[in-house]
Coordinates of C-alpha atoms and ligand atoms in Angstrom, one line a residue:
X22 CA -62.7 35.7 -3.0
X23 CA -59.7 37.5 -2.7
X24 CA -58.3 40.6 0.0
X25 CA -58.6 42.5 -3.1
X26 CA -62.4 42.9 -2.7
X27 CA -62.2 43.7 0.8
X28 CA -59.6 46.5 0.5
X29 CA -61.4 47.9 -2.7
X30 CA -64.5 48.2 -0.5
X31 CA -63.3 50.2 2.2
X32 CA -61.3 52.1 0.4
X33 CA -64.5 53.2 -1.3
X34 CA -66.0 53.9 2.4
X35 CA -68.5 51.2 1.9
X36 CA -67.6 49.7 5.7
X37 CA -70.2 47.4 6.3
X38 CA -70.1 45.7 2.6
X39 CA -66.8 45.0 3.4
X40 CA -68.0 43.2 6.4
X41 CA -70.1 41.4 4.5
X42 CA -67.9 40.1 1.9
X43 CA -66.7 36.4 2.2
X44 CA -63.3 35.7 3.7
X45 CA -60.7 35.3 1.3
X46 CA -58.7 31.8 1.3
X47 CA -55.5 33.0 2.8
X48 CA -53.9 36.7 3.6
X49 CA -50.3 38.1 4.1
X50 CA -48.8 38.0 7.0
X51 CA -45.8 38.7 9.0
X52 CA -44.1 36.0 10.8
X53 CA -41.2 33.7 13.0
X54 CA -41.0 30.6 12.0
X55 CA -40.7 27.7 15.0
X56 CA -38.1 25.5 12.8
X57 CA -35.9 29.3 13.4
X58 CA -35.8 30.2 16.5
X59 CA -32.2 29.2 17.4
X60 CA -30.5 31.3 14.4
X61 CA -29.2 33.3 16.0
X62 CA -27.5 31.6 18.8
X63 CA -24.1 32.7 19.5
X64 CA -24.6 35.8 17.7
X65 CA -23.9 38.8 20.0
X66 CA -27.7 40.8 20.4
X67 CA -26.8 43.7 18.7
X68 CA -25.7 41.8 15.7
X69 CA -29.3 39.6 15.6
X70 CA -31.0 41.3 12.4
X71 CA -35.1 41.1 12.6
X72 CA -34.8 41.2 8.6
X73 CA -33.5 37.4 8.2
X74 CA -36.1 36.0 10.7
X75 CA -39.5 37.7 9.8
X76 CA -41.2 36.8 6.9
X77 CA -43.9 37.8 4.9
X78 CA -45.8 35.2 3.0
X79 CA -49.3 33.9 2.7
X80 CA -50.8 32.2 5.6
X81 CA -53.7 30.9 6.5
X82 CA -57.1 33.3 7.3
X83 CA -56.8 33.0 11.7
X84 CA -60.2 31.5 12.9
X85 CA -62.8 32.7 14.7
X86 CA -64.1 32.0 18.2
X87 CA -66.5 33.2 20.9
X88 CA -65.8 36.6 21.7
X89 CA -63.5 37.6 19.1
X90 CA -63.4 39.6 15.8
X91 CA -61.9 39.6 12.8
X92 CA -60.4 43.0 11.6
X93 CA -59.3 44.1 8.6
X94 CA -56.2 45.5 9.3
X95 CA -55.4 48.8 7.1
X96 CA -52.2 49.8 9.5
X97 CA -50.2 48.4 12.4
X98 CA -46.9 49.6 14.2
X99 CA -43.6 48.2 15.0
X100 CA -43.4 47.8 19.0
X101 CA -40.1 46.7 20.9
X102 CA -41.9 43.5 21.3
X103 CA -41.8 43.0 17.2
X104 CA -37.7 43.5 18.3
X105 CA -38.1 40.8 21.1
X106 CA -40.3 38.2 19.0
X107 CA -37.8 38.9 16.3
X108 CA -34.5 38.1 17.4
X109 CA -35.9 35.3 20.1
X110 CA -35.1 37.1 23.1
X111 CA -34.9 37.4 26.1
X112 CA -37.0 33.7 25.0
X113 CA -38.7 32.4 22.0
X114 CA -42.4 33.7 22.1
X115 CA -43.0 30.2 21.0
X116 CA -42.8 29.7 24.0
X117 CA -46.1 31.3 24.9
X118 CA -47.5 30.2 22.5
X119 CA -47.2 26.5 23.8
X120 CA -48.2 27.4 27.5
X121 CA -51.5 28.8 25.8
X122 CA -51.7 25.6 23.6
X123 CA -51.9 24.2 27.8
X124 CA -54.8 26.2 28.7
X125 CA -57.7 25.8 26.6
X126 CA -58.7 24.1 23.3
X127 CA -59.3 27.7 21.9
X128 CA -56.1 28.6 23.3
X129 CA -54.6 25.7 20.6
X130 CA -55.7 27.5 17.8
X131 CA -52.8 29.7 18.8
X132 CA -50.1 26.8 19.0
X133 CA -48.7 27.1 15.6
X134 CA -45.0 26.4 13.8
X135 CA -45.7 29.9 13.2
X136 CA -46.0 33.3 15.1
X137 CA -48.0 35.9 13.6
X138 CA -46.6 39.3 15.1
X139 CA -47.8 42.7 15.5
X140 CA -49.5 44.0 19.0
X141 CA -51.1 47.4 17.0
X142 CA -53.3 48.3 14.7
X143 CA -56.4 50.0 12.9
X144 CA -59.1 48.8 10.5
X145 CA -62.6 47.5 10.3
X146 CA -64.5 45.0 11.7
X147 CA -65.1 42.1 9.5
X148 CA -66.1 39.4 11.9
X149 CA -67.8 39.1 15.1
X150 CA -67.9 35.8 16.8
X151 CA -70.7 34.4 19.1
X152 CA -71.2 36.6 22.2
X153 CA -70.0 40.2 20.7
X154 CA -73.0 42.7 21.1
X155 CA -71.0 45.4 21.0
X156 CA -69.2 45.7 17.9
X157 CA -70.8 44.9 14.6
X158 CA -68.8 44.4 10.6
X159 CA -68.2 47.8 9.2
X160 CA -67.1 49.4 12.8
X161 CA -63.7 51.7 12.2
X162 CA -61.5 50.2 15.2
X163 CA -58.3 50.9 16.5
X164 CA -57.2 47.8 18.6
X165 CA -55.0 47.7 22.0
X166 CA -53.1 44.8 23.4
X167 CA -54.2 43.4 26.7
X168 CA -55.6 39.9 25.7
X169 CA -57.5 39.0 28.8
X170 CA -60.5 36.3 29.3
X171 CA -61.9 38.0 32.4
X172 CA -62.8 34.4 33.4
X173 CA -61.0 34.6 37.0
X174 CA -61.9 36.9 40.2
X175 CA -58.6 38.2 40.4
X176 CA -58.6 40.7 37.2
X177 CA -61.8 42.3 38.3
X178 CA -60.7 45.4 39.9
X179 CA -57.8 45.8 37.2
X180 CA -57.8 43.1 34.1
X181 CA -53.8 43.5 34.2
X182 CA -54.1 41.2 37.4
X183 CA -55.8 38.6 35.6
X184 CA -53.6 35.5 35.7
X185 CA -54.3 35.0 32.1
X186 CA -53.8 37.8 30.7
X187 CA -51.6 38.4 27.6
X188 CA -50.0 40.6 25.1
X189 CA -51.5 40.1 21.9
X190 CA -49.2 39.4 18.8
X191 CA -46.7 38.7 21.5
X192 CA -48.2 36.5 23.9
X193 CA -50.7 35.2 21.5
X194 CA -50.7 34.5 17.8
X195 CA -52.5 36.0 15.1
X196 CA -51.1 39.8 15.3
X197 CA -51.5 43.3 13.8
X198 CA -49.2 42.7 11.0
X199 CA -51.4 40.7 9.1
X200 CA -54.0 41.5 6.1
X201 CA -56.5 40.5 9.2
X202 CA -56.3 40.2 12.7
X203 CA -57.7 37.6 15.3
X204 CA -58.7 39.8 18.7
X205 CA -60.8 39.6 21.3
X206 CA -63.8 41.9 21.4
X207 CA -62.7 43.5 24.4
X208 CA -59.4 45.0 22.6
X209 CA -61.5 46.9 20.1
X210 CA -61.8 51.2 20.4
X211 CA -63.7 53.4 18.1
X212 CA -60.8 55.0 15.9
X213 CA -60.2 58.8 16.2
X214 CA -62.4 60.5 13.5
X215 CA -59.5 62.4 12.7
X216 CA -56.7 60.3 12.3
X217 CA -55.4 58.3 9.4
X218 CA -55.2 54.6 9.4
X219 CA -51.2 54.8 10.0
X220 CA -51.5 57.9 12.5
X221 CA -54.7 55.6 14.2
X222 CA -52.6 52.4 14.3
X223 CA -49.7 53.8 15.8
X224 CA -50.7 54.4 19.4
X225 CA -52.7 51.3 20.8
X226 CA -49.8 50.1 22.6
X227 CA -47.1 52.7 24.0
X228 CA -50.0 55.5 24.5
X229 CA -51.8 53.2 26.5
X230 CA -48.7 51.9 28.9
X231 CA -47.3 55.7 29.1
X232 CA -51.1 56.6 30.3
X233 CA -51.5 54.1 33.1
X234 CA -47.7 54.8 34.1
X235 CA -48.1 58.3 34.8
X236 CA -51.5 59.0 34.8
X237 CA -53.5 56.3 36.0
X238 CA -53.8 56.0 40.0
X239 CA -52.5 52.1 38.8
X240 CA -49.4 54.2 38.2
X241 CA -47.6 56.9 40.0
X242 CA -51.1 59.7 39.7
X243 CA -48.8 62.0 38.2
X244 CA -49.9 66.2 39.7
X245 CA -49.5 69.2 38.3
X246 CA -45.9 70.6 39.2
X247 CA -44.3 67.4 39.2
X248 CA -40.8 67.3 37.5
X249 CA -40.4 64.2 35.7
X250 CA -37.6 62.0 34.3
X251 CA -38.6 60.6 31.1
X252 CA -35.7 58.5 29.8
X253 CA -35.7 58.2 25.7
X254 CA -38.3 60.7 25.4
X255 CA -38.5 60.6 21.6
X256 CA -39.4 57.2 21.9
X257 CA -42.3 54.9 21.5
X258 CA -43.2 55.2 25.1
X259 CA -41.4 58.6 25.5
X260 CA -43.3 60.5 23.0
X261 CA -46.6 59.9 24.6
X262 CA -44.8 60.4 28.4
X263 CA -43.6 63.9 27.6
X264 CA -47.0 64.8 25.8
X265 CA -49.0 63.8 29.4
X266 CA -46.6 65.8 31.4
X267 CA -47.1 69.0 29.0
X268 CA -50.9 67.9 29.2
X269 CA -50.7 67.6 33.2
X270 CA -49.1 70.2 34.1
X271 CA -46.0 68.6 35.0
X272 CA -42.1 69.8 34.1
X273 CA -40.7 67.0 32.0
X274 CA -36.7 66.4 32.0
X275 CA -36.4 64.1 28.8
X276 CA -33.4 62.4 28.0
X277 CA -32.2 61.8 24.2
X278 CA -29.2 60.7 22.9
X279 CA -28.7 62.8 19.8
X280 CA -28.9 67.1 19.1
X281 CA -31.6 66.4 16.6
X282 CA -34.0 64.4 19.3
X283 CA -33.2 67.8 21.4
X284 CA -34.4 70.0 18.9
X285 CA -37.6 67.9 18.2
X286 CA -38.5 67.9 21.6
X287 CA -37.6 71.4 21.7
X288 CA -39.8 72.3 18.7
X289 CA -42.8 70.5 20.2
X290 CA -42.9 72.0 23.1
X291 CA -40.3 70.5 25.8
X292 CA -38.0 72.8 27.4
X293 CA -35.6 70.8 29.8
X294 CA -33.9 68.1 27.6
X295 CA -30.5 66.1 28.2
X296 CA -28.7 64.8 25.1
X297 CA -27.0 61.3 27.1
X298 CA -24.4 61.1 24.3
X299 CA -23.4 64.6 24.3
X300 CA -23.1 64.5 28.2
X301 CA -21.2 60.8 27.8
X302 CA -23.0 59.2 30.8
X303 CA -21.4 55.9 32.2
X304 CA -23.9 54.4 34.7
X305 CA -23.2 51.1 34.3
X306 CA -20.3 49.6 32.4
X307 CA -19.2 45.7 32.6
X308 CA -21.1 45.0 35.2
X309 CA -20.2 48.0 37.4
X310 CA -22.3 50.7 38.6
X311 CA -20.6 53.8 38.9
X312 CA -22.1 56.1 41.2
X313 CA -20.3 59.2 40.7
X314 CA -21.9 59.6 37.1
X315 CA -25.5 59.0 39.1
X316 CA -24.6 61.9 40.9
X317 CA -23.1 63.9 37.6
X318 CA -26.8 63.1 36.1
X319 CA -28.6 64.4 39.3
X320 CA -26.5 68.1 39.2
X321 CA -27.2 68.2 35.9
X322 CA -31.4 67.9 36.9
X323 CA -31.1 70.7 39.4
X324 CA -29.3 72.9 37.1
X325 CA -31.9 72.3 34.6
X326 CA -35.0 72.6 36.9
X327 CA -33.7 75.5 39.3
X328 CA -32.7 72.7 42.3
X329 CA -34.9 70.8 41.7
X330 CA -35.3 66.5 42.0
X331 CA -37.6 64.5 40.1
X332 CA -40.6 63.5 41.9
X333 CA -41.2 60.8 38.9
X334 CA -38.9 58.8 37.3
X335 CA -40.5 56.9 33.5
X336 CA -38.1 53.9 33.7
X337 CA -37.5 51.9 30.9
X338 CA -33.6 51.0 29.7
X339 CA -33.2 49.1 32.7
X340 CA -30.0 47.8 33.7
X341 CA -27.8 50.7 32.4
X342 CA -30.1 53.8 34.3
X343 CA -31.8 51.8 36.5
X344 CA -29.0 53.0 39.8
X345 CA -29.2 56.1 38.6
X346 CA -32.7 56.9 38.2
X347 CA -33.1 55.3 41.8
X348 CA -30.8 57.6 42.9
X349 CA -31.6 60.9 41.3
X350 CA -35.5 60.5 42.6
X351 CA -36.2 62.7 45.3
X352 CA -36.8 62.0 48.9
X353 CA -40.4 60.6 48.8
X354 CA -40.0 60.1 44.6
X355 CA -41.5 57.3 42.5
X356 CA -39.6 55.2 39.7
X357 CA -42.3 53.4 37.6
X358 CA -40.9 50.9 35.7
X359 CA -42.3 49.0 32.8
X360 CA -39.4 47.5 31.0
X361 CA -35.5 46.4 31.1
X362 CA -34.4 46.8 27.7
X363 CA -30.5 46.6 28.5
X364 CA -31.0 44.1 30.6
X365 CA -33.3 43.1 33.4
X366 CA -31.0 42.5 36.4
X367 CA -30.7 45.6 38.3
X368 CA -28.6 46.6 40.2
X369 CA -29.4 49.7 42.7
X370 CA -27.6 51.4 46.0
X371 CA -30.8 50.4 48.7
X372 CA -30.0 53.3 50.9
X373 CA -31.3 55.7 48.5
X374 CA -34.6 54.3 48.3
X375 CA -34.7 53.6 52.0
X376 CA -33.4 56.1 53.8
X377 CA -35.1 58.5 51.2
X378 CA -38.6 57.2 51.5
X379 CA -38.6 56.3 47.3
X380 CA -40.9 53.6 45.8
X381 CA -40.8 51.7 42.7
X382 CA -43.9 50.9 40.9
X383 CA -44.3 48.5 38.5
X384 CA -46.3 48.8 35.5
X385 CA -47.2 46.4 32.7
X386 CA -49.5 48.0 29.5
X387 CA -53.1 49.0 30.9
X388 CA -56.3 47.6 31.3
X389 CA -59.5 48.0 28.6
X390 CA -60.8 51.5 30.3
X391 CA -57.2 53.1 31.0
X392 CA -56.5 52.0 27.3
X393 CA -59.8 53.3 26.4
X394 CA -59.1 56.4 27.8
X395 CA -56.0 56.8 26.4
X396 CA -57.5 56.7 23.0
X397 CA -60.3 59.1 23.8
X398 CA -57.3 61.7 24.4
X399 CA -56.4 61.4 20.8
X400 CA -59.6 61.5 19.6
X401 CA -60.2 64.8 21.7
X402 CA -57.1 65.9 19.9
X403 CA -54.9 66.2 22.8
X404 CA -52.3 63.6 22.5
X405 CA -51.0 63.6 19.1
X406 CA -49.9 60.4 17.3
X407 CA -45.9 60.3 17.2
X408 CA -46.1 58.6 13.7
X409 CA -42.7 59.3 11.8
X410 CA -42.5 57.2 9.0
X411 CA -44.3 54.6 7.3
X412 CA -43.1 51.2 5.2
X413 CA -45.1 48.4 3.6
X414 CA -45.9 45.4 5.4
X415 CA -43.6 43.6 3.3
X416 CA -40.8 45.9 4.9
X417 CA -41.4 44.6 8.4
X418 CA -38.3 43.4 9.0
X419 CA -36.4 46.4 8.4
X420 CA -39.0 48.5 10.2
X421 CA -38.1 46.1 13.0
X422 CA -33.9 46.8 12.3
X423 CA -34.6 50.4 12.8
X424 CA -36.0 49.8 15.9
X425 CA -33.4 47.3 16.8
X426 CA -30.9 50.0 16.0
X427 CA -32.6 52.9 17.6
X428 CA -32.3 54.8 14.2
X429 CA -35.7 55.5 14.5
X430 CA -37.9 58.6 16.3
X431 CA -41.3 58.0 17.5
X432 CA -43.3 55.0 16.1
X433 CA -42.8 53.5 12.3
X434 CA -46.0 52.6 10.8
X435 CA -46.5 49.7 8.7
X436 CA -49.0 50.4 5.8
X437 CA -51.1 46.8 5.6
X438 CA -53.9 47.0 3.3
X439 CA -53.9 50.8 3.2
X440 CA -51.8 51.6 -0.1
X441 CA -50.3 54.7 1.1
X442 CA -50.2 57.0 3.6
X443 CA -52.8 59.6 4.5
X444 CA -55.8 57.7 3.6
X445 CA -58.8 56.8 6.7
X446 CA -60.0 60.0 7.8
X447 CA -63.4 60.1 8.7
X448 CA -63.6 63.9 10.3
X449 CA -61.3 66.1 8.0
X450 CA -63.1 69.5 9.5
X451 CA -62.5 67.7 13.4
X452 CA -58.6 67.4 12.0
X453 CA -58.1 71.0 10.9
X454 CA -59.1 72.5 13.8
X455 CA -56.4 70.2 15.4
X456 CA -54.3 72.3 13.0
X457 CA -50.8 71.0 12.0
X458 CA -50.4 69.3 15.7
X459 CA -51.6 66.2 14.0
X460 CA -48.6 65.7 12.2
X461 CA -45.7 67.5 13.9
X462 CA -43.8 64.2 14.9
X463 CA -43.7 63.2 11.0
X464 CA -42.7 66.8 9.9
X465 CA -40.3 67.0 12.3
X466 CA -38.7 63.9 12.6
Ligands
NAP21 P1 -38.2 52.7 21.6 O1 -39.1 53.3 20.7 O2 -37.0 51.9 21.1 O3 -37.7 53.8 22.6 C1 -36.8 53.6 23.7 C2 -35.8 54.7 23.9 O4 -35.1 54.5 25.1 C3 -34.8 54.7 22.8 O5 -35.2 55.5 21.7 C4 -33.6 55.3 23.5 O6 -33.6 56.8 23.3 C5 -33.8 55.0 24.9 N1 -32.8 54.0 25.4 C6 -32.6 52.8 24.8 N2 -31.6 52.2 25.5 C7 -31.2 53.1 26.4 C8 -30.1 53.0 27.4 N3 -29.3 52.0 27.5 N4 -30.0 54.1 28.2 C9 -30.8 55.2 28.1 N5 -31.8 55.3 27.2 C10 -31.9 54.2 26.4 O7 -38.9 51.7 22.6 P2 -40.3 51.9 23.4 O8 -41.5 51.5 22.5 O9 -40.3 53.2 24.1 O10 -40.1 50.7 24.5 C11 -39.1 50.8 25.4 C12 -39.0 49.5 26.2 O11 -40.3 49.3 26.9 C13 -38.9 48.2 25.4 O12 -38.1 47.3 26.1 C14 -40.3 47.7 25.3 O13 -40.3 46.3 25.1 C15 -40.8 48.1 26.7 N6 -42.3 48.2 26.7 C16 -43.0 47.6 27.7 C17 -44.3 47.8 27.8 C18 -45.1 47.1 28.9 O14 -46.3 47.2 28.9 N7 -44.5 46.5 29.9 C19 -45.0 48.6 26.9 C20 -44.3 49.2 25.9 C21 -42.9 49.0 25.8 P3 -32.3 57.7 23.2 O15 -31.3 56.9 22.5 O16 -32.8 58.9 22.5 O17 -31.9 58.0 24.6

């Protein structure tokens, strides 16, 4: 038995034969290898290229346990994690992948010389293990990332405070970016009716964490009339923040760092919108905060929002903003904060977030409903994917450069047993009476 069969069948629509067709021996996959994971020591981070350490090949089919399902995975997405697994930083995700080795004997099933990436995607069901009642073979799935057991009390009012829980394809092995997926049944959503397999993949993970940041009571319970700071707003997690605000009736202020992002944001809808290179921010330069381009940052809000402060900050460069998004907050404003991608040790003036009554919130992806929910806002149209270009799986690692590079807008798609784009809808009346909001990231960006 070969993929082949598989893909042939559900291109045809015929779902649930699909699910009933054997697995194949082996699959494609995209990878780190263990043996790599110091090759690029020494080399400064910018320079460390995801192209020479993910590969493509044919690997074995992941097995199946209790709880879990095996999808055939027509899409999946490049994340910032792909970036993170790729060039080994901030630590090899081997790592992980040992400590779950630790845990459990079904946790050594993930303890490979190998790491299967990919934290997104969309396909069909192929597989249920023992214990799954509520997804059969032949279900159309789009999958999110929080990997969680649910064995322990502590993740019972919110499954992010599980001590076990992980990111999978990051945290675990067996990833989106593979001809099929190992998840737990707990990670699977219906797919929007709608949507393409690319457009469907694309969202799992940054929808998801922008929704419990700003929306969820988890978060900051972003109100109507709130001004808030989105920093790289054409971004994976940007794109979705700015689309809530519009949604909420909030005032975002995006940040960008190019005319074009301006005008994109402009086109779709967002009227207050920084370009960072244009303006030349400083914040923080060899280790220095500078605190007079904090305040340069802050005039430039007022001026934009009539006087204005943000009541919300949507942190996630980190080091370089961090000051200044602690700073330009108002009195009684929130920062939530879900990553450090220039760096992870802050630096911040206290006073300001004494004196002024500020908070910071941490956030970290979203649990199964705040997930769940997140999808049902694209399938009720009104979030739109923020899809703007597509490459074969076997282009992974350049999809991952792009990323690396910030040359990209939005999310890049990675087309895995769909052959080209555009394929997947279920609902094509449901998507054109969406009109042509569907696809106004790709024909903009
Ligand atoms: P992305 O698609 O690369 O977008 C991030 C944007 O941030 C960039 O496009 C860039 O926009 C802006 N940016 C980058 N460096 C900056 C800097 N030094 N100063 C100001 N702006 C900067 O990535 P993403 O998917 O949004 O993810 C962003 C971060 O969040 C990553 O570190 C990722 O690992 C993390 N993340 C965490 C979670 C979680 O659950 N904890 C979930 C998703 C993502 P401009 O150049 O246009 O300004």
């Amino acid at each position: 038995m070969s993929i082949g069969e598989i893909r042939e069948a559900i291109l045809q629509g015929k779902y649930e034969e699909a699910g009933r067709l054997p697995l194949p021996d082996s699959m494609t996959a995209a990878f780190v290898r263990k043996d790599e994971q110091e090759m690029f020591e020494g080399i400064e981070h910018g320079d460390k290229d995801p192209r020479k350490s993910i590969h493509v090949e044919e690997t074995a089919i992941p097995p199946l346990g209790p709880n879990e399902a095996l999808v055939a995975v027509m899409a999946s997405a490049i994340n910032y994690n792909t970036v993170w697994t790729s060039i080994f930083e901030p630590l090899p995700t081997f790592k992980f992948l040992e400590r779950f080795g630790k845990d459990s004997e079904l946790g050594k099933r993930h303890d490979l010389d190998y790491h299967i990436l990919g934290s997104d995607a969309s396909g069909v069901v192929l597989k249920v293990g023992p214990g799954v009642t509520r997804w059969k073979p032949g279900d159309l799935v789009t999958v999110h990332c929080n990997y969680v057991d649910m064995e322990s009390p502590e993740g019972h009012d919110d499954s992010m405070l599980d001590p076990g829980q992980k990111i999978w394809g990051f945290e675990s092995n067996f990833g989106g970016l593979a001809e099929i997926a190992m998840v737990k049944a707990n990670q699977l959503m219906p797919m929007p009716r709608h949507l393409t397999w690319e457009e469907a993949a694309c969202n799992g993970l940054v929808n998801s964490t922008s929704y419990r940041m700003l929306v969820s009571d988890n978060g900051v319970g972003m109100k109507q009339g709130d001004v808030v700071l989105v920093w790289g707003a054409t971004g994976g997690l940007g794109g979705y923040a700015v689309q809530y605000c519009l949604n909420g009736g909030a005032i975002p202020v995006a940040v960008v760092s190019s005319q074009e992002k301006v005008d994109l944001l402009n086109e779709l809808g967002v009227e207050l919108v920084i370009d960072r290179s244009a303006e030349g921010y400083q914040f923080w330069e060899d280790g220095k905060q500078d605190p007079k381009e904090w305040t340069r940052l802050g005039k430039k809000i007022r001026e934009l929002t009539g006087g204005s402060d943000p009541d919300i900050v949507f942190e996630h460069p980190g080091r370089q903003t961090f000051g200044a998004s602690v700073f330009v907050a108002r009195r009684g404003g929130k920062i939530v904060t879900c990553a450090s991608t220039s760096g992870f040790m802050h630096e911040y003036d206290n006073r300001y977030l004494w004196m002024h009554l500020k908070s910071i919130i941490g956030s970290h992806f979203a649990n199964y409903r705040e997930a769940f929910e997140a999808n049902r806002m694209l399938d009720l149209g009104m979030i739109q994917p923020i899809l703007s270009k597509t490459f074969p799986l076997s282009e992974s690692g350049q999809a991952a450069y792009e990323v690396h590079t910030n040359a990209h807008m939005g999310k890049l798609g990675i087309l895995v047993l769909a052959p080209e784009d555009g394929l997947g809808i279920q609902d094509p009346k449901r998507r054109e009476s969406f009109g042509e909001k569907v696809t106004a990231w790709r024909r903009l960006s």
